[in-house]
Amino acid sequence: MSRPTSRTILIAAVAAGLAAGMTTAAASPGAAPPTTRQEAYAAAAEEFGVPESVLLGVSYLESRWDVNAGLPSTSAGYGPMHLTDIVAANTGGTHHDEGTEDPRGDTARPMLPPDPGEDDLSAPTLRTIDVAADLTGVDAAVLRTDPVQNIRGGAALLADHQRALGVDSAAPGDWYGAVARYSGASDTASARTFADEVFRTINEGVSRVTDDGQRVQLPPTAVNANTRQLSGLGLRQADTGEAECPADLGCEWIPAPYEEFGDGDYGNHDKANRPQSQKIDYIIIHDTEGSYQTTLNLVQDPTYVSWQYTLRSADGHIAQHVKHKDVAWHAGNWYVNAKSIGLEHEGFAANGAWYTEAMYRSSAKLVRYLAGRYGIPLDRQHILGHDNVPGTIPSTVRGMHWDPGPYWDWAHYFELLHAPFRSTGTSRTGLVTIKPDYATNMPAFTGCKTAGQPCEPHGSGTVVLRTAPSDDAPLLTDIALHPDGSPGTMHISDHSARGETGQTFALAERRGAWVAVWYLGQKGWLKASDAAWSVGFVATPKKGRDSVPVYGRAYPEAAAYPDGIPPQAVTPLQYTLPAGQKYAIGLVSPSEYYRAVTYDSANHTVVRGEMKYLQIQFGHRVAFVNVDDVDVRLSFM
């Protein structure tokens, strides 16, 4: 029997046991197994002498108490306590293997060779399951797949940290040091950030139903955390240096090098003077597909690429590498790079399906700070995934990267941003915002580990779009990804026919329980229950035009370029926007080109034109249309 099939059977067996209120092993030798998840936390807390509120708080920060069907997180963590097992999780392969994207995305410069490097998998934070196995006597395979034993393993780790600190107390506040140690942080600021979030959760309380239907509650409990314990952990003081970050996140300054290395070449970013030189319009969400340490190694290579921030999974620690004013090479589209800030979130396992709560929370705090500082609206037109950034010209579209992928929980992320997706219209207002239930929406993706093989079922914020209102209808066609005109597929990286939570499309038709939206020049059908009604502005071709071109970058007209700066071609993508179709407008984009091809930033110039563009939600990725080619109207007109 093949390995994927065996894994499927194992996970199904675990899920079946949970549905029946059972587990695959007793909570401790000789004890009857807990019948609910809540009882599992209580039993593990009592067995290892950990305050139940502390155990629940730590688990919530790691996984929100979810089991994720036994799948690893993108950073090799398993189960409610996020016990890490890099050996089991790291099967090789990354989203970079399937793309030829040039991170700079600037056709005025030679293409950077893709070179993600070798992963550094030596960090102890990637192997906590081995310690938990020693402490509990439970095999690592069981700790990965059995939620009860996973919780026991996490409780044992917390108790072990408490013993190492020499603290003997049942008061939850006296476990602050053990909680900080559980984060895996090597610096004081990150350990404090994680522990503070845990104790904030304990004080505020939380209640939710997990992804496998278990009701878990952490009642609000007033706790005065003994933060003095932090100084006894022997952690280093991170160099906050020039980091631009909220004080309570304790961001570390690990600068990317700006170096010249011969033949007029240099790296790994460009000096600029934003926002004075250019407005910052976007925040781009990435998944590193490399371990945290590997990612730091890459961004410190002057011959490679760059981004503004890296976020670590286990504790949400943030390192900054490029100042906001400068342009990092990260999104594969020079226009977007010049007007964005890039956030890389740790994750390396190609089959990883989820992200830690600690990282979501740190990321959301950082994005709120950035959005407030630069006036960036908190919506899906300005907060883009890398997979939403368009290719620059027809030849680059197919090679664009697709992170953070369909398992990033945009709905939860925007709740943490304090900007949840809500209906703003009715069935008559003309716009549809994608909004499936993440936990129960499980598209049948393939190829997570082996081409053609089903991915393990997991919640997703992505819905697929079909050619007719039927579950059996073919998917839409993306002519850039499938030049032969064949339909899109369910392969994990094939976003030919996918809408993503928070994206807004223009309504094309309604039929029973289905709605159709305009998508890549076609009607794409989805269940009405996976969407919310919205209102806004749309773009449609001007009267008399059969179609209008669509662009991947908003570059100026040739006449705008001064002497000495070669005009960049205003090249349409392979798509067109046909007459009679409408597309939701995200923002008005000025025509700009940042000319930066020399090490000396004195030679860098922003070229601005008279042309204006509208950013539209054209497919899974955004696109641009010339204002002069379209009419703008309210979505219900």
XYZ file of C-alpha atoms in Angstrom:
637
model
C 0.000 0.000 0.000
C 1.394 3.435 -0.891
C 2.429 5.880 1.820
C -0.248 8.503 1.016
C -2.948 5.835 1.203
C -1.666 4.558 4.513
C -1.551 8.087 5.889
C -5.084 8.724 4.730
C -6.339 5.619 6.515
C -4.486 6.561 9.709
C -5.875 10.085 9.775
C -9.369 8.838 8.987
C -9.132 6.404 11.894
C -8.053 9.153 14.276
C -10.841 11.433 13.049
C -13.414 8.669 13.436
C -12.291 8.077 16.996
C -12.593 11.767 17.814
C -16.049 11.975 16.280
C -17.119 9.210 18.617
C -15.641 11.092 21.561
C -12.812 8.548 21.870
C -9.020 8.685 21.466
C -6.472 6.156 20.318
C -4.696 5.955 23.676
C -5.393 6.534 27.318
C -4.407 9.867 28.816
C -1.964 8.087 31.100
C -1.157 4.452 31.931
C -4.067 2.812 33.685
C -6.387 5.782 33.283
C -9.590 5.859 31.275
C -9.278 8.064 28.197
C -10.927 11.489 28.338
C -14.127 11.633 26.350
C -13.848 15.306 25.324
C -11.028 17.639 24.360
C -11.790 19.785 27.394
C -11.312 16.753 29.629
C -8.044 15.968 27.850
C -6.624 19.345 28.856
C -7.871 18.931 32.417
C -6.409 15.427 32.729
C -3.018 16.418 31.295
C -2.866 19.488 33.518
C -3.551 17.391 36.622
C -1.133 14.620 35.623
C 1.840 16.950 35.083
C 0.950 19.623 37.624
C 0.384 22.390 35.090
C -2.352 24.979 35.742
C -5.144 24.123 33.326
C -5.537 27.753 32.249
C -1.843 27.899 31.324
C -2.021 24.700 29.297
C -5.111 25.928 27.467
C -3.572 29.360 26.852
C -0.354 27.980 25.388
C -2.249 25.547 23.189
C -4.515 28.307 21.905
C -1.524 30.439 20.906
C -0.059 27.514 19.010
C -3.081 25.985 17.284
C -6.355 27.525 18.519
C -6.877 23.966 19.934
C -7.306 22.511 16.442
C -5.967 19.088 15.444
C -5.668 19.754 11.698
C -6.381 16.067 10.984
C -2.878 15.148 12.115
C -1.264 17.279 9.384
C 1.860 19.300 10.174
C 1.906 23.056 10.230
C 4.055 24.807 7.666
C 6.831 24.727 10.282
C 6.598 21.014 11.145
C 4.348 21.342 14.195
C 1.728 18.697 15.011
C -1.439 18.722 17.070
C -2.981 21.170 19.526
C 0.364 21.758 21.282
C 2.363 22.189 18.057
C 4.976 19.569 18.906
C 7.535 19.819 16.122
C 8.941 16.912 14.140
C 10.960 18.146 11.188
C 12.032 14.624 10.219
C 8.445 13.509 9.692
C 7.170 16.741 8.157
C 9.923 17.708 5.777
C 9.340 15.590 2.682
C 11.159 17.999 0.393
C 9.929 20.367 -2.279
C 8.677 23.925 -2.019
C 6.370 26.244 -3.879
C 9.508 27.685 -5.505
C 10.042 24.397 -7.351
C 7.039 25.139 -9.555
C 7.830 28.729 -10.514
C 10.410 30.569 -12.608
C 9.596 33.938 -11.112
C 12.243 36.650 -10.977
C 11.656 38.210 -7.527
C 12.652 41.648 -8.825
C 10.142 41.470 -11.658
C 11.977 44.223 -13.542
C 12.540 43.533 -17.226
C 15.044 46.405 -17.323
C 17.502 44.190 -15.417
C 18.846 40.663 -15.928
C 16.777 37.930 -14.297
C 17.958 36.716 -10.908
C 18.599 32.960 -10.880
C 16.259 31.030 -8.557
C 18.436 29.720 -5.729
C 16.490 29.007 -2.540
C 19.491 27.218 -1.021
C 19.658 24.346 1.441
C 17.439 24.249 4.499
C 18.994 24.530 7.930
C 16.915 22.070 9.955
C 19.153 21.845 13.016
C 17.213 24.135 15.357
C 15.931 22.376 18.529
C 12.629 24.205 18.067
C 12.019 21.958 15.045
C 12.348 18.749 17.116
C 10.376 19.270 20.339
C 8.484 16.032 19.782
C 11.642 14.064 20.664
C 11.785 15.714 24.077
C 8.059 15.135 24.617
C 8.501 11.465 23.694
C 11.261 11.061 26.278
C 9.216 12.789 28.977
C 6.018 10.800 28.386
C 7.316 7.491 27.074
C 4.912 7.854 24.137
C 6.124 7.179 20.606
C 6.563 10.248 18.394
C 4.145 8.836 15.801
C 1.409 8.704 18.446
C 2.232 12.190 19.691
C 1.762 13.454 16.138
C -1.616 11.839 15.493
C -3.358 11.438 18.850
C -4.646 14.754 20.255
C -4.837 13.445 23.823
C -1.236 12.294 23.797
C -0.177 15.463 22.007
C -1.711 17.516 24.816
C 0.038 15.301 27.364
C 3.318 15.893 25.522
C 2.836 19.646 25.634
C 1.957 19.547 29.330
C 5.073 17.458 30.021
C 7.225 20.021 28.196
C 5.744 22.888 30.199
C 6.300 21.016 33.468
C 9.877 20.241 32.440
C 10.533 23.927 31.762
C 9.077 24.802 35.177
C 11.326 22.291 36.930
C 14.361 23.653 35.095
C 13.527 27.099 36.445
C 13.346 25.723 39.985
C 9.851 27.118 40.521
C 7.385 25.189 42.671
C 4.032 26.927 42.496
C 0.510 26.107 41.385
C -0.308 29.783 40.737
C -0.771 30.348 36.983
C 1.141 33.643 37.131
C 4.236 31.808 38.360
C 4.361 29.836 35.106
C 5.266 32.888 33.028
C 8.863 31.753 32.621
C 7.874 28.229 31.553
C 5.454 29.664 29.005
C 8.138 31.968 27.651
C 10.497 28.997 27.365
C 7.845 26.935 25.552
C 7.838 29.522 22.783
C 11.276 28.329 21.721
C 12.429 31.940 21.453
C 16.137 32.575 21.821
C 15.731 36.251 22.700
C 13.997 38.008 25.575
C 11.697 40.229 23.504
C 10.191 37.339 21.532
C 9.730 35.174 24.616
C 8.003 38.085 26.334
C 5.718 38.708 23.349
C 4.605 35.069 23.271
C 4.093 34.806 27.037
C 2.226 38.114 27.167
C -0.175 36.892 24.477
C -0.771 33.653 26.376
C -1.569 35.470 29.607
C -3.698 38.042 27.782
C -5.714 35.119 26.412
C -6.057 33.672 29.913
C -7.255 37.000 31.324
C -9.724 37.658 28.492
C -10.921 34.066 28.075
C -11.930 32.375 24.858
C -14.368 29.715 23.698
C -14.630 28.024 20.330
C -15.484 24.830 18.505
C -12.373 23.159 17.114
C -11.914 21.954 13.561
C -13.045 18.472 14.589
C -16.172 19.643 16.433
C -14.930 19.800 20.020
C -16.186 22.626 22.249
C -13.292 23.997 24.330
C -13.469 26.873 26.787
C -10.937 28.935 28.683
C -12.939 31.035 31.154
C -11.673 34.565 31.810
C -9.267 34.313 34.726
C -7.565 37.285 36.364
C -3.868 36.394 36.552
C -0.945 38.579 37.533
C 1.933 37.146 35.540
C 5.322 36.994 37.248
C 7.174 38.674 34.402
C 10.345 38.903 36.536
C 10.985 35.271 35.667
C 11.946 36.313 32.161
C 15.325 37.580 33.310
C 16.211 34.132 34.634
C 15.861 32.359 31.302
C 19.323 33.327 30.080
C 18.023 34.547 26.743
C 19.926 37.005 24.597
C 18.876 40.589 24.079
C 17.885 40.943 20.435
C 19.323 43.884 18.545
C 16.284 46.012 17.821
C 18.599 48.510 16.111
C 16.798 50.338 13.338
C 13.740 48.069 13.318
C 10.479 49.832 12.458
C 7.958 47.997 14.584
C 5.492 48.367 17.465
C 7.391 48.324 20.758
C 5.466 45.336 22.145
C 6.577 43.106 19.248
C 10.286 43.458 19.995
C 11.348 43.195 16.355
C 14.972 42.322 15.684
C 17.108 44.262 13.190
C 18.972 41.846 10.864
C 19.790 44.033 7.864
C 19.908 42.810 4.298
C 23.196 43.813 2.650
C 23.335 46.549 0.067
C 26.555 45.666 -1.702
C 28.216 46.111 -5.071
C 29.987 43.018 -6.363
C 31.363 43.747 -9.827
C 30.276 44.224 -13.432
C 27.809 46.882 -12.352
C 25.778 44.336 -10.403
C 24.643 44.748 -6.815
C 22.080 43.498 -4.335
C 19.918 42.605 -2.685
C 17.483 45.528 -2.707
C 17.280 49.092 -3.993
C 17.674 52.297 -2.066
C 14.714 54.664 -2.283
C 12.920 57.371 -0.325
C 9.399 56.105 0.212
C 6.765 57.334 0.896
C 8.103 60.720 -0.238
C 9.219 59.285 -3.583
C 6.354 56.819 -4.038
C 3.281 55.970 -1.997
C 3.283 52.571 -0.331
C 0.001 50.969 -1.441
C 0.449 47.275 -0.647
C 1.442 44.808 2.023
C 2.348 41.437 0.508
C 1.919 38.222 2.508
C 4.448 35.476 1.710
C 5.279 32.007 2.970
C 9.053 31.431 3.094
C 8.993 27.718 2.181
C 12.215 27.540 4.171
C 13.032 27.356 7.856
C 13.491 30.590 9.789
C 17.269 30.240 9.938
C 17.481 29.349 6.260
C 15.411 32.407 5.426
C 17.749 34.646 7.439
C 20.712 33.135 5.581
C 19.082 33.952 2.244
C 18.192 37.543 3.031
C 21.769 38.202 4.179
C 23.145 37.034 0.816
C 23.867 40.160 -1.263
C 23.551 38.181 -4.494
C 20.043 36.920 -3.715
C 16.721 38.620 -2.906
C 15.086 40.469 -0.033
C 11.921 41.409 1.805
C 11.160 43.737 4.692
C 10.239 41.254 7.461
C 10.553 37.563 8.380
C 8.168 36.043 10.950
C 8.998 32.884 12.888
C 6.255 30.313 13.303
C 6.555 28.899 16.815
C 6.578 32.201 18.697
C 5.743 34.882 16.125
C 9.167 36.537 16.423
C 9.814 39.207 13.784
C 13.073 40.253 12.146
C 13.314 43.266 9.855
C 15.825 43.379 7.010
C 14.970 46.274 4.680
C 13.779 49.719 5.717
C 10.310 50.825 4.631
C 11.786 53.604 2.536
C 13.730 51.114 0.386
C 12.474 48.681 -2.260
C 12.880 44.965 -1.560
C 12.922 42.271 -4.250
C 10.157 39.889 -3.248
C 6.900 39.935 -5.235
C 8.002 39.169 -8.809
C 6.516 42.418 -10.107
C 8.631 45.567 -10.070
C 5.646 47.921 -10.007
C 4.270 46.127 -6.934
C 7.705 45.851 -5.294
C 8.218 49.599 -5.637
C 4.923 50.263 -3.863
C 4.828 47.501 -1.229
C 6.221 46.047 1.986
C 6.854 42.283 2.010
C 6.272 39.949 4.968
C 7.703 36.423 4.813
C 6.084 33.870 7.167
C 8.110 30.814 8.128
C 7.087 27.559 6.506
C 8.984 24.902 4.617
C 7.003 21.662 4.425
C 5.397 21.347 0.991
C 2.530 19.450 2.604
C 2.106 21.912 5.472
C -1.495 22.981 5.773
C -1.703 25.458 8.644
C -0.040 28.365 10.351
C 0.360 28.985 14.070
C -1.807 31.410 15.980
C 1.313 33.034 17.416
C 2.503 33.933 13.916
C -0.948 35.099 12.774
C -1.159 37.426 15.787
C 2.315 38.921 15.385
C 1.712 39.394 11.676
C -1.634 41.087 12.254
C -0.139 43.465 14.835
C 2.629 44.364 12.410
C 0.241 44.894 9.492
C -2.052 47.093 11.603
C 0.970 49.202 12.475
C 2.114 49.453 8.844
C -1.369 50.203 7.564
C -1.827 52.982 10.099
C 1.580 54.484 9.405
C 1.157 54.607 5.622
C -2.603 54.949 5.233
C -3.055 51.510 3.665
C -6.683 50.308 3.766
C -7.202 46.972 5.497
C -8.856 45.135 2.622
C -7.988 42.442 0.095
C -7.235 45.008 -2.590
C -4.250 46.315 -0.613
C -3.312 43.337 1.592
C -2.350 40.814 -1.070
C -0.942 37.330 -1.003
C 2.053 36.747 -3.230
C -0.324 34.546 -5.206
C -2.494 37.596 -5.924
C 0.302 39.646 -7.498
C 0.045 39.666 -11.329
C 2.751 38.671 -13.757
C 4.341 41.653 -15.457
C 4.116 40.597 -19.118
C 2.660 37.503 -20.826
C 5.865 35.462 -20.514
C 6.092 35.881 -16.727
C 2.515 35.028 -15.718
C 2.891 31.265 -15.641
C 5.998 31.297 -13.440
C 4.628 33.499 -10.671
C 4.740 31.990 -7.181
C 1.576 30.923 -5.384
C 2.297 31.384 -1.673
C 0.913 31.621 0.988
C -1.498 29.217 -0.708
C -5.055 28.028 -0.130
C -4.567 27.123 3.538
C -3.805 30.645 4.758
C -6.848 31.649 6.818
C -7.666 35.110 5.466
C -10.922 35.333 7.405
C -9.222 34.752 10.754
C -6.335 37.006 9.768
C -8.665 39.916 9.018
C -10.491 39.349 12.288
C -7.135 39.802 14.013
C -6.650 42.940 11.901
C -9.963 44.182 13.370
C -11.326 44.351 9.828
C -13.554 41.265 9.453
C -15.276 40.581 6.160
C -18.947 41.514 6.412
C -21.757 41.822 3.929
C -22.076 45.432 2.759
C -24.863 44.946 0.247
C -27.727 42.771 -0.917
C -28.409 40.421 -3.790
C -29.221 43.523 -5.851
C -26.028 45.509 -5.235
C -23.927 43.682 -7.790
C -20.751 42.534 -6.015
C -19.866 39.193 -4.453
C -17.196 38.777 -1.767
C -15.747 35.278 -1.355
C -16.428 34.085 2.180
C -16.581 30.304 2.736
C -16.508 28.730 6.178
C -12.827 27.925 6.535
C -13.230 24.919 8.829
C -15.808 23.066 6.725
C -14.676 24.205 3.256
C -12.311 21.432 2.121
C -11.605 21.570 -1.621
C -10.264 18.301 -3.035
C -6.776 19.551 -3.882
C -4.122 17.218 -5.241
C -0.347 17.175 -5.411
C 0.566 18.373 -1.922
C 3.153 15.609 -1.713
C 2.836 13.563 -4.896
C 1.557 14.752 -8.270
C -1.969 13.521 -8.895
C -2.450 12.191 -5.371
C -5.174 13.743 -3.160
C -4.087 16.141 -0.452
C -5.259 15.307 3.038
C -8.587 17.067 3.709
C -8.141 20.417 5.418
C -10.042 23.659 5.839
C -9.417 26.359 3.260
C -10.441 29.892 2.399
C -10.435 29.088 -1.328
C -13.424 28.209 -3.515
C -13.261 26.812 -7.034
C -15.138 28.361 -9.936
C -16.944 26.233 -12.521
C -18.227 26.773 -16.021
C -21.826 25.967 -15.036
C -23.890 25.853 -11.810
C -23.061 22.232 -11.073
C -20.559 20.408 -8.882
C -19.714 18.283 -11.923
C -19.042 21.153 -14.325
C -15.440 21.708 -15.497
C -13.341 24.413 -13.893
C -12.675 27.667 -15.724
C -9.672 28.026 -18.025
C -6.712 30.315 -17.400
C -5.057 30.715 -20.793
C -1.776 31.775 -19.195
C -1.511 28.645 -17.044
C -3.142 26.373 -19.658
C -2.262 27.749 -23.108
C -3.903 24.743 -24.761
C -7.271 25.943 -23.479
C -7.810 23.017 -21.104
C -9.730 23.568 -17.860
C -8.000 24.373 -14.613
C -7.158 21.528 -12.271
C -7.275 20.833 -8.562
C -3.483 20.655 -8.296
C -2.519 22.621 -5.199
C -0.672 25.321 -7.156
C -3.133 25.693 -10.049
C -5.216 28.770 -9.285
C -6.817 28.893 -12.758
C -10.304 28.961 -11.301
C -10.137 29.983 -7.660
C -11.576 32.783 -5.588
C -10.089 33.517 -2.218
C -11.632 34.763 0.999
C -12.079 38.535 0.964
C -11.726 38.929 -2.801
C -14.634 40.786 -4.412
C -15.957 40.066 -7.912
C -18.745 41.531 -10.013
C -21.954 39.506 -10.143
C -22.720 38.072 -13.585
C -25.793 35.883 -12.947
C -27.811 34.093 -10.256
C -29.366 30.670 -10.626
C -30.877 28.887 -7.631
C -28.227 28.208 -4.988
C -25.473 29.348 -7.343
C -24.035 32.710 -8.360
C -21.751 33.514 -11.270
C -19.050 36.176 -11.215
C -16.933 37.663 -13.980
C -13.492 36.050 -13.857
C -10.697 36.165 -16.478
C -13.217 37.069 -19.169
C -15.568 34.190 -18.257
C -18.495 33.423 -16.007
C -17.373 31.488 -12.974
C -19.962 29.711 -10.839
C -19.795 29.152 -7.092
C -22.266 28.329 -4.329
C -24.022 31.423 -2.983
C -23.420 30.084 0.535
C -19.675 30.616 -0.007
C -20.060 34.345 -0.577
C -21.400 37.591 0.884
C -23.085 40.448 -0.939
C -21.165 43.672 -1.422
C -21.440 47.053 -3.087
C -18.863 49.288 -4.756
C -17.556 50.420 -8.120
C -16.919 48.364 -11.243
C -15.081 48.848 -14.511
C -16.583 47.845 -17.865
C -15.332 48.526 -21.436
C -16.356 51.835 -22.907
C -19.307 51.778 -25.261
C -18.282 50.672 -28.721
C -15.274 48.650 -27.538
C -15.427 44.897 -28.111
C -12.782 44.389 -25.445
C -10.004 46.249 -23.637
C -6.485 45.148 -22.702
C -5.460 44.065 -19.224
C -2.042 44.815 -17.734
C 0.183 43.381 -15.042
C 1.827 46.673 -14.134
C 0.796 50.331 -14.252
C 3.656 51.844 -16.259
C 3.647 55.340 -17.828
C 3.270 56.170 -21.492
C 6.524 56.433 -23.495
C 6.360 60.239 -23.693
C 6.707 60.488 -19.907
C 10.284 59.168 -19.833
C 13.060 61.773 -19.719
C 16.162 61.546 -21.873
C 18.508 58.822 -20.748
C 15.818 56.539 -19.334
C 14.594 53.913 -21.812
C 10.773 53.742 -21.889
C 9.351 50.540 -20.459
C 6.838 48.886 -22.755
C 3.192 49.105 -21.793
C 2.576 45.462 -22.644
C -0.868 43.879 -22.243
C -1.197 40.445 -20.698
C -2.658 37.591 -22.733
C -6.128 38.273 -21.320
C -8.762 40.786 -22.434
C -11.770 42.299 -20.707
C -14.747 41.744 -23.074
C -17.642 44.119 -23.600
C -20.579 43.532 -21.279
C -18.423 42.276 -18.401
C -17.737 44.069 -15.132
C -14.861 43.833 -12.660
C -14.648 45.161 -9.122
C -12.318 48.137 -8.721
C -9.796 48.003 -5.899
C -7.932 51.275 -6.251
C -6.880 53.978 -8.674
C -3.222 53.463 -9.579
C -0.965 56.217 -10.898
C 1.330 55.337 -13.776
C 4.820 55.106 -12.291
C 8.122 53.431 -13.028
C 10.970 53.417 -10.540
C 14.213 53.401 -12.533
C 16.817 51.795 -10.257
C 19.489 49.854 -12.143
C 22.668 51.229 -10.538
C 24.254 50.905 -7.112
C 24.417 54.675 -6.716
C 20.925 55.679 -5.641
C 21.564 59.207 -6.887
C 20.827 57.769 -10.317
C 17.458 56.362 -9.264
C 14.417 58.135 -10.694
C 10.642 57.856 -10.395
C 9.014 58.351 -13.799
C 5.379 59.476 -13.650
C 2.982 59.654 -16.556
C -0.376 61.143 -17.426
C -1.967 57.700 -17.798
C -3.986 56.351 -14.892
C -4.959 52.778 -14.189
C -7.609 51.000 -12.185
C -6.671 47.908 -10.221
C -9.377 45.284 -10.681
C -10.039 41.820 -9.295
C -9.678 40.086 -12.626
C -8.962 36.504 -11.545
C -7.135 34.964 -8.644
C -4.604 37.727 -9.194
C -5.351 41.416 -9.507
C -4.724 43.266 -12.784
C -4.766 46.805 -14.161
C -6.817 48.510 -16.874
C -6.280 51.931 -18.407
C -8.828 54.438 -17.102
C -9.365 55.713 -20.657
C -10.472 52.255 -21.823
C -13.321 51.735 -19.356
C -16.378 53.260 -17.841
C -16.678 53.353 -14.059
C -20.065 52.888 -12.480
C -21.686 51.721 -9.285
C -21.919 47.955 -9.092
C -25.735 47.917 -9.064
C -26.155 50.098 -12.175
